Amino acid sequence: MIGNSVNAPAPPPSPPSVAGVQIDHLSWSGIKCYTDCPRKFHYRYIAQVPAEFVPASLAFGSAIHAAAQLCHQARLEGQVIPDVAGLAITYDGAWRAETVHAPEVLYPKNEDAVSLREMATRMLTTYREHVTAAAMRQPAQIIGVEHAHRFHLLSDVPSIEMRLDLLELVGPDLIVTDIKTSRSRWNDEKAREHLPQLVLYSVGLVPLLRDLGAKRIIPRFCVITKAKTPAIQVLEPKASQQDVDRLKRMTSETWDAVQKDVFVQREGWGCAQCPYRTRCLGR
């Protein structure tokens, strides 16, 4: 939980250029990309080279998000949540959009488009039941679905762009939910690993918190497991001022390194799913 005591910094100067590319904003995915592998950040955001393949897990996650979004968009508009068949149609359209122009779709062992489609149906069935039950148990005012917003975290860093899966107002609480898909249930360590993303979103939502007259921002993960019998985890990891300070330091250090053209290669287990693997490693 983060209260409304964080002051919004002054906006930065005009967006700078790096290697001839004007960068007018950062995002959590960009910051995380640089932290994981600076060379990958360069290929994606600076050189903007075409991906060699699309990881099936990435396309799958995007398609599940699109179907989940449909659930909440229906609630926002006062409509009945679509049945699983309707959600699956949305999944299919999003999957095609993610993969139709890909030079290759890289699947994990023992998976293909058919098995992932079957898994998606199970996951969406479970998620729809979860959303329906949660709406009956605790009515909420939906503020935004896939809400895009930019804000200034630090005066010497470009604005931060965030895209929020779900924003709800429940009594005095502004709840921001990020939907994740995962092969297994998250433990406390996994939640802490992803906490900076929610901290970033929470800081960016402080002005909205004040506009709505709400008292608290509650960041939340909704984890849908990829399993024969999918499960839903709703996690609300607590953030402190130290977490905010750590996030600001991470963001500042990332931007400083980008400006200095520091894009070192970081070889590790993530290379197997990296769409720039051959360009980077030659294999």
PDB file of C-alpha atoms in Angstrom:
ATOM      1  CA  MET A   1       0.000   0.000   0.000  1.00  0.00           C
ATOM      2  CA  ILE A   2       1.218   3.485  -0.868  1.00  0.00           C
ATOM      3  CA  GLY A   3      -0.475   6.558   0.512  1.00  0.00           C
ATOM      4  CA  ASN A   4      -0.742  10.034  -0.992  1.00  0.00           C
ATOM      5  CA  SER A   5       2.423  11.456   0.534  1.00  0.00           C
ATOM      6  CA  VAL A   6       4.630  11.161  -2.590  1.00  0.00           C
ATOM      7  CA  ASN A   7       5.175  14.518  -4.260  1.00  0.00           C
ATOM      8  CA  ALA A   8       5.153  14.633  -8.054  1.00  0.00           C
ATOM      9  CA  PRO A   9       8.460  16.054  -9.401  1.00  0.00           C
ATOM     10  CA  ALA A  10       8.753  18.826 -11.928  1.00  0.00           C
ATOM     11  CA  PRO A  11       8.586  17.815 -15.610  1.00  0.00           C
ATOM     12  CA  PRO A  12      11.906  17.192 -17.395  1.00  0.00           C
ATOM     13  CA  PRO A  13      13.316  19.242 -20.253  1.00  0.00           C
ATOM     14  CA  SER A  14      12.800  18.333 -23.914  1.00  0.00           C
ATOM     15  CA  PRO A  15      13.346  14.631 -24.636  1.00  0.00           C
ATOM     16  CA  PRO A  16      16.980  13.833 -25.469  1.00  0.00           C
ATOM     17  CA  SER A  17      18.286  11.693 -28.285  1.00  0.00           C
ATOM     18  CA  VAL A  18      20.389   8.567 -27.920  1.00  0.00           C
ATOM     19  CA  ALA A  19      22.298   7.309 -30.960  1.00  0.00           C
ATOM     20  CA  GLY A  20      20.077   9.475 -33.147  1.00  0.00           C
ATOM     21  CA  VAL A  21      16.844   8.023 -31.705  1.00  0.00           C
ATOM     22  CA  GLN A  22      14.657  10.422 -29.780  1.00  0.00           C
ATOM     23  CA  ILE A  23      13.461   8.808 -26.567  1.00  0.00           C
ATOM     24  CA  ASP A  24      10.519  10.749 -25.213  1.00  0.00           C
ATOM     25  CA  HIS A  25       9.548   8.261 -22.505  1.00  0.00           C
ATOM     26  CA  LEU A  26      10.545   5.163 -20.576  1.00  0.00           C
ATOM     27  CA  SER A  27       8.332   2.332 -19.375  1.00  0.00           C
ATOM     28  CA  TRP A  28       8.599  -0.394 -16.784  1.00  0.00           C
ATOM     29  CA  SER A  29       9.168  -2.958 -19.551  1.00  0.00           C
ATOM     30  CA  GLY A  30      12.030  -0.828 -20.887  1.00  0.00           C
ATOM     31  CA  ILE A  31      13.609  -0.373 -17.462  1.00  0.00           C
ATOM     32  CA  LYS A  32      13.276  -4.101 -16.746  1.00  0.00           C
ATOM     33  CA  CYS A  33      14.677  -4.916 -20.198  1.00  0.00           C
ATOM     34  CA  TYR A  34      17.776  -2.819 -19.527  1.00  0.00           C
ATOM     35  CA  THR A  35      18.217  -4.340 -16.066  1.00  0.00           C
ATOM     36  CA  ASP A  36      18.014  -7.864 -17.510  1.00  0.00           C
ATOM     37  CA  CYS A  37      20.243  -7.194 -20.534  1.00  0.00           C
ATOM     38  CA  PRO A  38      21.469  -3.779 -21.721  1.00  0.00           C
ATOM     39  CA  ARG A  39      22.305  -5.197 -25.165  1.00  0.00           C
ATOM     40  CA  LYS A  40      18.714  -6.367 -25.618  1.00  0.00           C
ATOM     41  CA  PHE A  41      17.512  -2.865 -24.710  1.00  0.00           C
ATOM     42  CA  HIS A  42      19.761  -1.436 -27.434  1.00  0.00           C
ATOM     43  CA  TYR A  43      18.442  -3.813 -30.082  1.00  0.00           C
ATOM     44  CA  ARG A  44      14.800  -3.172 -29.168  1.00  0.00           C
ATOM     45  CA  TYR A  45      14.658   0.523 -28.307  1.00  0.00           C
ATOM     46  CA  ILE A  46      17.705   2.128 -29.935  1.00  0.00           C
ATOM     47  CA  ALA A  47      18.631   0.109 -33.054  1.00  0.00           C
ATOM     48  CA  GLN A  48      15.004  -1.039 -33.401  1.00  0.00           C
ATOM     49  CA  VAL A  49      16.059  -4.175 -35.245  1.00  0.00           C
ATOM     50  CA  PRO A  50      13.425  -6.744 -36.309  1.00  0.00           C
ATOM     51  CA  ALA A  51      12.890  -9.641 -33.921  1.00  0.00           C
ATOM     52  CA  GLU A  52      14.160 -13.016 -35.143  1.00  0.00           C
ATOM     53  CA  PHE A  53      11.125 -14.770 -33.671  1.00  0.00           C
ATOM     54  CA  VAL A  54       8.231 -14.245 -31.281  1.00  0.00           C
ATOM     55  CA  PRO A  55       8.342 -16.271 -28.053  1.00  0.00           C
ATOM     56  CA  ALA A  56       5.064 -18.155 -27.770  1.00  0.00           C
ATOM     57  CA  SER A  57       4.894 -17.193 -24.094  1.00  0.00           C
ATOM     58  CA  LEU A  58       4.870 -13.498 -25.033  1.00  0.00           C
ATOM     59  CA  ALA A  59       2.117 -13.901 -27.629  1.00  0.00           C
ATOM     60  CA  PHE A  60       0.151 -16.095 -25.230  1.00  0.00           C
ATOM     61  CA  GLY A  61       0.352 -13.568 -22.408  1.00  0.00           C
ATOM     62  CA  SER A  62      -0.775 -10.748 -24.700  1.00  0.00           C
ATOM     63  CA  ALA A  63      -3.726 -12.804 -25.943  1.00  0.00           C
ATOM     64  CA  ILE A  64      -4.816 -13.738 -22.407  1.00  0.00           C
ATOM     65  CA  HIS A  65      -4.609 -10.056 -21.437  1.00  0.00           C
ATOM     66  CA  ALA A  66      -6.831  -9.097 -24.367  1.00  0.00           C
ATOM     67  CA  ALA A  67      -9.493 -11.593 -23.275  1.00  0.00           C
ATOM     68  CA  ALA A  68      -9.229 -10.510 -19.630  1.00  0.00           C
ATOM     69  CA  GLN A  69      -9.617  -6.910 -20.754  1.00  0.00           C
ATOM     70  CA  LEU A  70     -12.901  -7.845 -22.428  1.00  0.00           C
ATOM     71  CA  CYS A  71     -14.251  -9.072 -19.066  1.00  0.00           C
ATOM     72  CA  HIS A  72     -13.567  -5.742 -17.390  1.00  0.00           C
ATOM     73  CA  GLN A  73     -14.631  -3.637 -20.356  1.00  0.00           C
ATOM     74  CA  ALA A  74     -18.026  -5.328 -20.168  1.00  0.00           C
ATOM     75  CA  ARG A  75     -18.256  -4.494 -16.469  1.00  0.00           C
ATOM     76  CA  LEU A  76     -17.242  -0.907 -17.161  1.00  0.00           C
ATOM     77  CA  GLU A  77     -20.027  -0.575 -19.726  1.00  0.00           C
ATOM     78  CA  GLY A  78     -22.613  -2.279 -17.523  1.00  0.00           C
ATOM     79  CA  GLN A  79     -22.809  -5.301 -19.814  1.00  0.00           C
ATOM     80  CA  VAL A  80     -22.845  -9.012 -19.058  1.00  0.00           C
ATOM     81  CA  ILE A  81     -19.369 -10.527 -19.033  1.00  0.00           C
ATOM     82  CA  PRO A  82     -18.960 -12.557 -22.259  1.00  0.00           C
ATOM     83  CA  ASP A  83     -19.027 -16.312 -21.956  1.00  0.00           C
ATOM     84  CA  VAL A  84     -15.872 -18.347 -22.372  1.00  0.00           C
ATOM     85  CA  ALA A  85     -16.539 -18.858 -26.084  1.00  0.00           C
ATOM     86  CA  GLY A  86     -16.625 -15.085 -26.562  1.00  0.00           C
ATOM     87  CA  LEU A  87     -13.447 -14.643 -24.549  1.00  0.00           C
ATOM     88  CA  ALA A  88     -11.766 -17.356 -26.626  1.00  0.00           C
ATOM     89  CA  ILE A  89     -12.651 -15.512 -29.827  1.00  0.00           C
ATOM     90  CA  THR A  90     -10.880 -12.445 -28.465  1.00  0.00           C
ATOM     91  CA  TYR A  91      -7.915 -14.628 -27.496  1.00  0.00           C
ATOM     92  CA  ASP A  92      -7.765 -16.024 -31.050  1.00  0.00           C
ATOM     93  CA  GLY A  93      -7.780 -12.563 -32.614  1.00  0.00           C
ATOM     94  CA  ALA A  94      -5.045 -11.304 -30.304  1.00  0.00           C
ATOM     95  CA  TRP A  95      -2.947 -14.440 -30.896  1.00  0.00           C
ATOM     96  CA  ARG A  96      -3.165 -13.938 -34.663  1.00  0.00           C
ATOM     97  CA  ALA A  97      -2.219 -10.270 -34.328  1.00  0.00           C
ATOM     98  CA  GLU A  98       0.860 -11.209 -32.304  1.00  0.00           C
ATOM     99  CA  THR A  99       2.035 -14.042 -34.565  1.00  0.00           C
ATOM    100  CA  VAL A 100       0.789 -13.517 -38.131  1.00  0.00           C
ATOM    101  CA  HIS A 101       3.784 -11.437 -39.227  1.00  0.00           C
ATOM    102  CA  ALA A 102       6.360 -13.189 -37.063  1.00  0.00           C
ATOM    103  CA  PRO A 103       9.188 -14.898 -38.972  1.00  0.00           C
ATOM    104  CA  GLU A 104       8.848 -17.739 -36.445  1.00  0.00           C
ATOM    105  CA  VAL A 105       6.969 -18.534 -33.247  1.00  0.00           C
ATOM    106  CA  LEU A 106       9.234 -20.181 -30.696  1.00  0.00           C
ATOM    107  CA  TYR A 107       7.372 -22.742 -28.560  1.00  0.00           C
ATOM    108  CA  PRO A 108       8.581 -24.365 -25.358  1.00  0.00           C
ATOM    109  CA  LYS A 109       9.075 -28.126 -25.415  1.00  0.00           C
ATOM    110  CA  ASN A 110       5.832 -30.115 -25.749  1.00  0.00           C
ATOM    111  CA  GLU A 111       3.733 -27.052 -26.588  1.00  0.00           C
ATOM    112  CA  ASP A 112       2.179 -25.761 -29.800  1.00  0.00           C
ATOM    113  CA  ALA A 113      -0.610 -23.392 -30.851  1.00  0.00           C
ATOM    114  CA  VAL A 114      -3.273 -26.053 -30.249  1.00  0.00           C
ATOM    115  CA  SER A 115      -2.139 -26.959 -26.731  1.00  0.00           C
ATOM    116  CA  LEU A 116      -1.830 -23.292 -25.823  1.00  0.00           C
ATOM    117  CA  ARG A 117      -5.357 -22.642 -27.122  1.00  0.00           C
ATOM    118  CA  GLU A 118      -6.658 -25.445 -24.904  1.00  0.00           C
ATOM    119  CA  MET A 119      -4.767 -24.031 -21.959  1.00  0.00           C
ATOM    120  CA  ALA A 120      -6.148 -20.556 -22.681  1.00  0.00           C
ATOM    121  CA  THR A 121      -9.707 -21.898 -22.568  1.00  0.00           C
ATOM    122  CA  ARG A 122      -9.095 -23.420 -19.127  1.00  0.00           C
ATOM    123  CA  MET A 123      -7.447 -20.255 -17.834  1.00  0.00           C
ATOM    124  CA  LEU A 124     -10.165 -17.973 -19.168  1.00  0.00           C
ATOM    125  CA  THR A 125     -12.853 -20.191 -17.642  1.00  0.00           C
ATOM    126  CA  THR A 126     -11.177 -19.863 -14.258  1.00  0.00           C
ATOM    127  CA  TYR A 127     -10.559 -16.142 -14.669  1.00  0.00           C
ATOM    128  CA  ARG A 128     -14.143 -15.425 -15.693  1.00  0.00           C
ATOM    129  CA  GLU A 129     -15.406 -17.271 -12.612  1.00  0.00           C
ATOM    130  CA  HIS A 130     -13.000 -15.263 -10.459  1.00  0.00           C
ATOM    131  CA  VAL A 131     -14.100 -11.912 -11.901  1.00  0.00           C
ATOM    132  CA  THR A 132     -17.781 -12.775 -11.570  1.00  0.00           C
ATOM    133  CA  ALA A 133     -17.419 -13.892  -7.957  1.00  0.00           C
ATOM    134  CA  ALA A 134     -15.270 -10.869  -7.029  1.00  0.00           C
ATOM    135  CA  ALA A 135     -17.816  -8.447  -8.530  1.00  0.00           C
ATOM    136  CA  MET A 136     -20.610 -10.029  -6.480  1.00  0.00           C
ATOM    137  CA  ARG A 137     -18.550 -10.124  -3.293  1.00  0.00           C
ATOM    138  CA  GLN A 138     -17.191  -6.569  -3.422  1.00  0.00           C
ATOM    139  CA  PRO A 139     -18.813  -4.183  -5.919  1.00  0.00           C
ATOM    140  CA  ALA A 140     -16.289  -1.761  -7.356  1.00  0.00           C
ATOM    141  CA  GLN A 141     -16.328   1.286  -9.579  1.00  0.00           C
ATOM    142  CA  ILE A 142     -14.091   0.629 -12.551  1.00  0.00           C
ATOM    143  CA  ILE A 143     -11.999   3.708 -13.325  1.00  0.00           C
ATOM    144  CA  GLY A 144     -10.015   2.350 -16.249  1.00  0.00           C
ATOM    145  CA  VAL A 145      -9.218  -0.757 -18.295  1.00  0.00           C
ATOM    146  CA  GLU A 146      -5.872  -0.871 -20.126  1.00  0.00           C
ATOM    147  CA  HIS A 147      -5.439   2.709 -18.957  1.00  0.00           C
ATOM    148  CA  ALA A 148      -2.437   4.464 -20.550  1.00  0.00           C
ATOM    149  CA  HIS A 149      -0.861   7.367 -18.693  1.00  0.00           C
ATOM    150  CA  ARG A 150       2.443   9.245 -18.611  1.00  0.00           C
ATOM    151  CA  PHE A 151       3.931  10.962 -15.605  1.00  0.00           C
ATOM    152  CA  HIS A 152       7.241  12.397 -14.431  1.00  0.00           C
ATOM    153  CA  LEU A 153       9.122  10.382 -11.851  1.00  0.00           C
ATOM    154  CA  LEU A 154      12.414  12.322 -11.917  1.00  0.00           C
ATOM    155  CA  SER A 155      13.194  15.742 -13.328  1.00  0.00           C
ATOM    156  CA  ASP A 156      16.247  14.568 -15.315  1.00  0.00           C
ATOM    157  CA  VAL A 157      14.593  11.461 -16.804  1.00  0.00           C
ATOM    158  CA  PRO A 158      12.036  11.313 -19.646  1.00  0.00           C
ATOM    159  CA  SER A 159       8.429  10.778 -18.634  1.00  0.00           C
ATOM    160  CA  ILE A 160       7.322   7.299 -17.642  1.00  0.00           C
ATOM    161  CA  GLU A 161       4.562   5.608 -19.604  1.00  0.00           C
ATOM    162  CA  MET A 162       2.442   3.052 -17.837  1.00  0.00           C
ATOM    163  CA  ARG A 163      -0.408   0.912 -19.127  1.00  0.00           C
ATOM    164  CA  LEU A 164      -2.597  -0.322 -16.304  1.00  0.00           C
ATOM    165  CA  ASP A 165      -4.598  -3.519 -16.719  1.00  0.00           C
ATOM    166  CA  LEU A 166      -7.318  -2.521 -14.262  1.00  0.00           C
ATOM    167  CA  LEU A 167      -8.103   0.483 -12.050  1.00  0.00           C
ATOM    168  CA  GLU A 168     -10.927   0.214  -9.525  1.00  0.00           C
ATOM    169  CA  LEU A 169     -12.298   2.396  -6.756  1.00  0.00           C
ATOM    170  CA  VAL A 170     -13.541   0.464  -3.731  1.00  0.00           C
ATOM    171  CA  GLY A 171     -14.614   2.778  -0.935  1.00  0.00           C
ATOM    172  CA  PRO A 172     -11.583   4.922  -0.066  1.00  0.00           C
ATOM    173  CA  ASP A 173      -9.169   2.639  -1.938  1.00  0.00           C
ATOM    174  CA  LEU A 174      -7.829   3.024  -5.459  1.00  0.00           C
ATOM    175  CA  ILE A 175      -6.841  -0.485  -6.507  1.00  0.00           C
ATOM    176  CA  VAL A 176      -4.428  -1.001  -9.391  1.00  0.00           C
ATOM    177  CA  THR A 177      -4.260  -4.575 -10.646  1.00  0.00           C
ATOM    178  CA  ASP A 178      -1.647  -6.045 -12.959  1.00  0.00           C
ATOM    179  CA  ILE A 179      -2.571  -9.385 -14.514  1.00  0.00           C
ATOM    180  CA  LYS A 180       0.164 -11.992 -14.884  1.00  0.00           C
ATOM    181  CA  THR A 181       0.298 -15.477 -16.355  1.00  0.00           C
ATOM    182  CA  SER A 182       2.668 -17.938 -14.727  1.00  0.00           C
ATOM    183  CA  ARG A 183       3.595 -21.596 -15.010  1.00  0.00           C
ATOM    184  CA  SER A 184       3.332 -21.971 -11.241  1.00  0.00           C
ATOM    185  CA  ARG A 185       2.019 -20.148  -8.208  1.00  0.00           C
ATOM    186  CA  TRP A 186       4.029 -17.173  -6.997  1.00  0.00           C
ATOM    187  CA  ASN A 187       5.791 -17.222  -3.656  1.00  0.00           C
ATOM    188  CA  ASP A 188       6.759 -14.154  -1.630  1.00  0.00           C
ATOM    189  CA  GLU A 189      10.128 -13.913  -3.366  1.00  0.00           C
ATOM    190  CA  LYS A 190       8.506 -13.846  -6.806  1.00  0.00           C
ATOM    191  CA  ALA A 191       6.084 -11.138  -5.712  1.00  0.00           C
ATOM    192  CA  ARG A 192       8.940  -9.056  -4.321  1.00  0.00           C
ATOM    193  CA  GLU A 193      10.842  -9.482  -7.588  1.00  0.00           C
ATOM    194  CA  HIS A 194       7.973  -7.850  -9.487  1.00  0.00           C
ATOM    195  CA  LEU A 195       7.104  -5.273  -6.812  1.00  0.00           C
ATOM    196  CA  PRO A 196       8.977  -2.357  -8.494  1.00  0.00           C
ATOM    197  CA  GLN A 197       6.433  -2.425 -11.326  1.00  0.00           C
ATOM    198  CA  LEU A 198       3.567  -1.815  -8.898  1.00  0.00           C
ATOM    199  CA  VAL A 199       5.596   0.789  -7.019  1.00  0.00           C
ATOM    200  CA  LEU A 200       6.110   2.664 -10.275  1.00  0.00           C
ATOM    201  CA  TYR A 201       2.413   2.546 -11.091  1.00  0.00           C
ATOM    202  CA  SER A 202       1.448   3.616  -7.580  1.00  0.00           C
ATOM    203  CA  VAL A 203       3.679   6.683  -7.668  1.00  0.00           C
ATOM    204  CA  GLY A 204       2.257   7.642 -11.053  1.00  0.00           C
ATOM    205  CA  LEU A 205      -1.305   7.361  -9.718  1.00  0.00           C
ATOM    206  CA  VAL A 206      -0.878   9.803  -6.827  1.00  0.00           C
ATOM    207  CA  PRO A 207      -2.467  12.737  -8.763  1.00  0.00           C
ATOM    208  CA  LEU A 208      -5.469  10.553  -9.676  1.00  0.00           C
ATOM    209  CA  LEU A 209      -5.757   9.460  -6.044  1.00  0.00           C
ATOM    210  CA  ARG A 210      -6.083  13.098  -5.037  1.00  0.00           C
ATOM    211  CA  ASP A 211      -8.523  13.921  -7.831  1.00  0.00           C
ATOM    212  CA  LEU A 212     -10.800  11.069  -6.779  1.00  0.00           C
ATOM    213  CA  GLY A 213     -10.579  11.941  -3.102  1.00  0.00           C
ATOM    214  CA  ALA A 214      -9.395   8.423  -2.316  1.00  0.00           C
ATOM    215  CA  LYS A 215      -7.197   7.654   0.679  1.00  0.00           C
ATOM    216  CA  ARG A 216      -4.945   4.802  -0.383  1.00  0.00           C
ATOM    217  CA  ILE A 217      -3.447   3.174  -3.446  1.00  0.00           C
ATOM    218  CA  ILE A 218      -3.461  -0.609  -3.183  1.00  0.00           C
ATOM    219  CA  PRO A 219      -1.222  -2.320  -5.766  1.00  0.00           C
ATOM    220  CA  ARG A 220      -2.247  -5.842  -6.627  1.00  0.00           C
ATOM    221  CA  PHE A 221      -1.087  -8.746  -8.771  1.00  0.00           C
ATOM    222  CA  CYS A 222      -3.624 -11.182 -10.192  1.00  0.00           C
ATOM    223  CA  VAL A 223      -1.692 -14.288 -11.209  1.00  0.00           C
ATOM    224  CA  ILE A 224      -3.338 -16.882 -13.477  1.00  0.00           C
ATOM    225  CA  THR A 225      -1.439 -20.155 -13.491  1.00  0.00           C
ATOM    226  CA  LYS A 226      -0.884 -22.162 -16.659  1.00  0.00           C
ATOM    227  CA  ALA A 227      -1.972 -25.579 -15.503  1.00  0.00           C
ATOM    228  CA  LYS A 228      -4.369 -28.439 -16.165  1.00  0.00           C
ATOM    229  CA  THR A 229      -6.415 -26.899 -13.367  1.00  0.00           C
ATOM    230  CA  PRO A 230      -5.573 -23.161 -13.401  1.00  0.00           C
ATOM    231  CA  ALA A 231      -5.578 -21.185 -10.177  1.00  0.00           C
ATOM    232  CA  ILE A 232      -5.948 -17.499  -9.408  1.00  0.00           C
ATOM    233  CA  GLN A 233      -3.702 -15.743  -6.922  1.00  0.00           C
ATOM    234  CA  VAL A 234      -4.486 -12.223  -5.736  1.00  0.00           C
ATOM    235  CA  LEU A 235      -1.382 -10.763  -4.101  1.00  0.00           C
ATOM    236  CA  GLU A 236      -1.012  -7.355  -2.475  1.00  0.00           C
ATOM    237  CA  PRO A 237       2.703  -6.944  -1.673  1.00  0.00           C
ATOM    238  CA  LYS A 238       3.365  -4.023   0.639  1.00  0.00           C
ATOM    239  CA  ALA A 239       5.669  -1.239  -0.551  1.00  0.00           C
ATOM    240  CA  SER A 240       7.637   1.173   1.624  1.00  0.00           C
ATOM    241  CA  GLN A 241       9.379   4.473   1.039  1.00  0.00           C
ATOM    242  CA  GLN A 242      12.587   2.467   0.661  1.00  0.00           C
ATOM    243  CA  ASP A 243      11.007   0.660  -2.282  1.00  0.00           C
ATOM    244  CA  VAL A 244      10.111   4.011  -3.852  1.00  0.00           C
ATOM    245  CA  ASP A 245      13.670   5.263  -3.351  1.00  0.00           C
ATOM    246  CA  ARG A 246      15.074   2.046  -4.818  1.00  0.00           C
ATOM    247  CA  LEU A 247      12.831   2.392  -7.875  1.00  0.00           C
ATOM    248  CA  LYS A 248      13.936   5.977  -8.440  1.00  0.00           C
ATOM    249  CA  ARG A 249      17.581   4.943  -8.177  1.00  0.00           C
ATOM    250  CA  MET A 250      17.047   2.086 -10.656  1.00  0.00           C
ATOM    251  CA  THR A 251      15.328   4.426 -13.113  1.00  0.00           C
ATOM    252  CA  SER A 252      17.984   7.128 -12.786  1.00  0.00           C
ATOM    253  CA  GLU A 253      20.852   4.659 -13.205  1.00  0.00           C
ATOM    254  CA  THR A 254      19.184   3.060 -16.231  1.00  0.00           C
ATOM    255  CA  TRP A 255      18.690   6.393 -17.975  1.00  0.00           C
ATOM    256  CA  ASP A 256      22.225   7.536 -17.138  1.00  0.00           C
ATOM    257  CA  ALA A 257      23.651   4.350 -18.669  1.00  0.00           C
ATOM    258  CA  VAL A 258      21.476   4.678 -21.776  1.00  0.00           C
ATOM    259  CA  GLN A 259      22.673   8.234 -22.313  1.00  0.00           C
ATOM    260  CA  LYS A 260      26.271   7.050 -22.042  1.00  0.00           C
ATOM    261  CA  ASP A 261      25.692   4.259 -24.617  1.00  0.00           C
ATOM    262  CA  VAL A 262      26.419   1.527 -22.077  1.00  0.00           C
ATOM    263  CA  PHE A 263      24.888  -1.577 -23.662  1.00  0.00           C
ATOM    264  CA  VAL A 264      26.953  -4.504 -22.449  1.00  0.00           C
ATOM    265  CA  GLN A 265      26.118  -8.076 -23.376  1.00  0.00           C
ATOM    266  CA  ARG A 266      24.710 -10.116 -20.516  1.00  0.00           C
ATOM    267  CA  GLU A 267      24.654 -13.781 -21.443  1.00  0.00           C
ATOM    268  CA  GLY A 268      22.503 -16.087 -19.343  1.00  0.00           C
ATOM    269  CA  TRP A 269      19.442 -18.326 -19.236  1.00  0.00           C
ATOM    270  CA  GLY A 270      17.251 -15.610 -20.748  1.00  0.00           C
ATOM    271  CA  CYS A 271      19.146 -15.784 -24.040  1.00  0.00           C
ATOM    272  CA  ALA A 272      17.201 -18.891 -25.087  1.00  0.00           C
ATOM    273  CA  GLN A 273      14.008 -16.816 -25.402  1.00  0.00           C
ATOM    274  CA  CYS A 274      15.636 -13.604 -26.630  1.00  0.00           C
ATOM    275  CA  PRO A 275      14.445 -12.561 -30.118  1.00  0.00           C
ATOM    276  CA  TYR A 276      17.894 -11.051 -30.840  1.00  0.00           C
ATOM    277  CA  ARG A 277      19.873 -14.142 -29.863  1.00  0.00           C
ATOM    278  CA  THR A 278      21.517 -14.876 -33.218  1.00  0.00           C
ATOM    279  CA  ARG A 279      22.457 -11.253 -33.808  1.00  0.00           C
ATOM    280  CA  CYS A 280      23.956 -11.016 -30.337  1.00  0.00           C
ATOM    281  CA  LEU A 281      25.566 -14.434 -29.836  1.00  0.00           C
ATOM    282  CA  GLY A 282      25.952 -15.630 -33.412  1.00  0.00           C
ATOM    283  CA  ARG A 283      23.971 -18.813 -32.717  1.00  0.00           C
TER     284      ARG A 283
END
